[in-house]
Amino acid sequence: PDRLSKNNPPAANHLTVDTFRYATQNTQVNIINMKLAIASLLVGSAAAFAPAATPMRNSALNMSTETTTEKAFAKLPASVKPGVVTGDALVDLLDAAKDQGYAIPGVNIVGTNSINACMEAAAKYGGPIMVTFSKGGGQFIAGKSLANDADEASIAGSVAGAKHVHEVAKLYGVPVVLHTDHCQKAWLPWIDGLVAASETHFEQTGTPLFSSHMLDLSEESLEENIGICKDYLERFAKMGILLEFELGVTGGEEDGVDNTDVDSSRLYTQPEEVFYAYEQLSQVEGGAFTCAASFGNVHGVYAPGNVDLQPLILYNSQKYIQEKIGSEDDKPMKFVFHGGSGSSVEDIQYAIGAGVIKMNIDTDTQWAFWDGVRAYEAKYHDYLQGQIGNPEADDKPNKKYYDPRMSLRAGEEAMAARLIKAAEDLKCVNVLN
């Protein structure tokens, strides 16, 4: 890995004045002046030809001098610090989740209100959080009035949101994973724009802008799916970005991805498919990845009996890979759980036992935010019917009630409360200290 170069110019040769102690005073002065001139030339030459400092690669070796000297969290590796987590620190965080038996909430956001609610919740439940940008969410952050024909609004909004997280995440005192959600083949230009932004950020800081990206190429053949993922992972690995890929199909509809009419057989991934992906992606040097394997999970919330989850598929896949590679690790693959909203606690925790280290949440937190706003309006309804006049007096102003920050804050609080409940279900409470 690259190292920060140090401009240490070679020391000038010291001329010993004692050698000339019998010389005249003028000769001594001339010699001293010559010495200073030579030293000055040597310093200037060394500085001119010294290599420029380059950002440190985000590697475990480099981290040993930066982050292992003092642990920020008693229950996590020393590489994991408050703020945005990338590279080796992210792998360490996910390994800790797998080993300790919990999953991180991965929450879709649409603006700074939902972003902040995520981090507020994490600070309260005492665990990490994954802030997840969708293509549509990025567009919404940039502004729905903007053209998005070339994904320019989706790219700009996602980058702007990510920069917001980088600025404030440390203040919440928790590890934050910056992730992007489903990206099908037609949407790859969106990811290309985000990767370019990460490359610029990496050149400037030594870390990528985003922690991880999901490529959902499950509509393509297995070989094409993993082939494209492998190409992207080659690029990701150079910066320490983790890849999340999908096998099979997550049913239902979410943020422009509609699989409501998909054949039910595609909702269940086979162990052989998981192993093929594991084997291919493991060939990428320095690559890190997680797998969104389908086991009947569906986006959205449905009446009981309409969703048939089969987390046993994940256990079978782990066993298959373990036997194939001869590993002592009984959970060689890190799985993620899509379509988690509305799932039973029993199914969630059984899946965690199979190596699930993150569960996506969107539908439930959308409802929670709205419900907070709705409850605020109901509570202060009579103060929200005009700028002047309320039950207290006909001429009393209502500005402090209709200030948008009041209802939005109510939405944030309700969303944070729902995420604390989700963290409890995921056994992600008090996992930092």
PDB file of N, CA and C in Angstrom, residues 35 44 65 95 98-99 110 147 168 176 181 312 319 381 402 417:
ATOM      1  N   LYS A  35      29.472  27.379   3.218  1.00  0.00           N
ATOM      2  CA  LYS A  35      28.757  26.255   3.836  1.00  0.00           C
ATOM      3  C   LYS A  35      27.252  26.474   3.813  1.00  0.00           C
ATOM      4  N   GLY A  44      17.034  22.836  -1.235  1.00  0.00           N
ATOM      5  CA  GLY A  44      16.159  23.154  -2.362  1.00  0.00           C
ATOM      6  C   GLY A  44      16.068  22.022  -3.345  1.00  0.00           C
ATOM      7  N   THR A  65      -1.631   1.549  12.155  1.00  0.00           N
ATOM      8  CA  THR A  65      -0.982   2.711  12.751  1.00  0.00           C
ATOM      9  C   THR A  65      -1.985   3.798  13.092  1.00  0.00           C
ATOM     10  N   ASP A  95     -18.168  -8.532   9.958  1.00  0.00           N
ATOM     11  CA  ASP A  95     -17.715  -9.784  10.578  1.00  0.00           C
ATOM     12  C   ASP A  95     -18.152  -9.843  12.042  1.00  0.00           C
ATOM     13  N   LYS A  98     -21.793 -10.758  12.191  1.00  0.00           N
ATOM     14  CA  LYS A  98     -21.997 -12.184  11.914  1.00  0.00           C
ATOM     15  C   LYS A  98     -21.580 -13.036  13.112  1.00  0.00           C
ATOM     16  N   ASP A  99     -20.417 -12.721  13.683  1.00  0.00           N
ATOM     17  CA  ASP A  99     -19.893 -13.516  14.790  1.00  0.00           C
ATOM     18  C   ASP A  99     -20.723 -13.348  16.063  1.00  0.00           C
ATOM     19  N   VAL A 110     -34.944   9.463   2.045  1.00  0.00           N
ATOM     20  CA  VAL A 110     -35.357  10.346   0.947  1.00  0.00           C
ATOM     21  C   VAL A 110     -34.959  11.788   1.192  1.00  0.00           C
ATOM     22  N   ALA A 147     -34.491  17.634 -14.560  1.00  0.00           N
ATOM     23  CA  ALA A 147     -34.407  16.581 -15.568  1.00  0.00           C
ATOM     24  C   ALA A 147     -33.533  15.455 -15.025  1.00  0.00           C
ATOM     25  N   VAL A 168     -21.885  15.005   9.267  1.00  0.00           N
ATOM     26  CA  VAL A 168     -22.533  14.977  10.593  1.00  0.00           C
ATOM     27  C   VAL A 168     -22.457  13.628  11.306  1.00  0.00           C
ATOM     28  N   VAL A 176     -21.567   4.395  10.731  1.00  0.00           N
ATOM     29  CA  VAL A 176     -22.592   4.578   9.699  1.00  0.00           C
ATOM     30  C   VAL A 176     -22.075   4.017   8.377  1.00  0.00           C
ATOM     31  N   ASP A 181     -29.139   1.214  -2.886  1.00  0.00           N
ATOM     32  CA  ASP A 181     -30.060   0.084  -3.017  1.00  0.00           C
ATOM     33  C   ASP A 181     -30.114  -0.409  -4.461  1.00  0.00           C
ATOM     34  N   LEU A 312     -34.369 -21.397   5.633  1.00  0.00           N
ATOM     35  CA  LEU A 312     -33.562 -22.616   5.587  1.00  0.00           C
ATOM     36  C   LEU A 312     -32.642 -22.628   4.360  1.00  0.00           C
ATOM     37  N   LYS A 319     -23.869 -24.269   4.307  1.00  0.00           N
ATOM     38  CA  LYS A 319     -23.303 -25.607   4.430  1.00  0.00           C
ATOM     39  C   LYS A 319     -22.688 -26.065   3.110  1.00  0.00           C
ATOM     40  N   HIS A 381     -54.487  20.273  15.397  1.00  0.00           N
ATOM     41  CA  HIS A 381     -55.367  20.564  14.272  1.00  0.00           C
ATOM     42  C   HIS A 381     -55.941  21.983  14.339  1.00  0.00           C
ATOM     43  N   TYR A 402     -47.224  25.842  12.606  1.00  0.00           N
ATOM     44  CA  TYR A 402     -47.128  25.459  11.199  1.00  0.00           C
ATOM     45  C   TYR A 402     -45.717  25.584  10.632  1.00  0.00           C
ATOM     46  N   ALA A 417     -38.167   6.037  16.522  1.00  0.00           N
ATOM     47  CA  ALA A 417     -38.749   5.086  17.472  1.00  0.00           C
ATOM     48  C   ALA A 417     -39.002   3.736  16.802  1.00  0.00           C
TER      49      ALA A 417
END
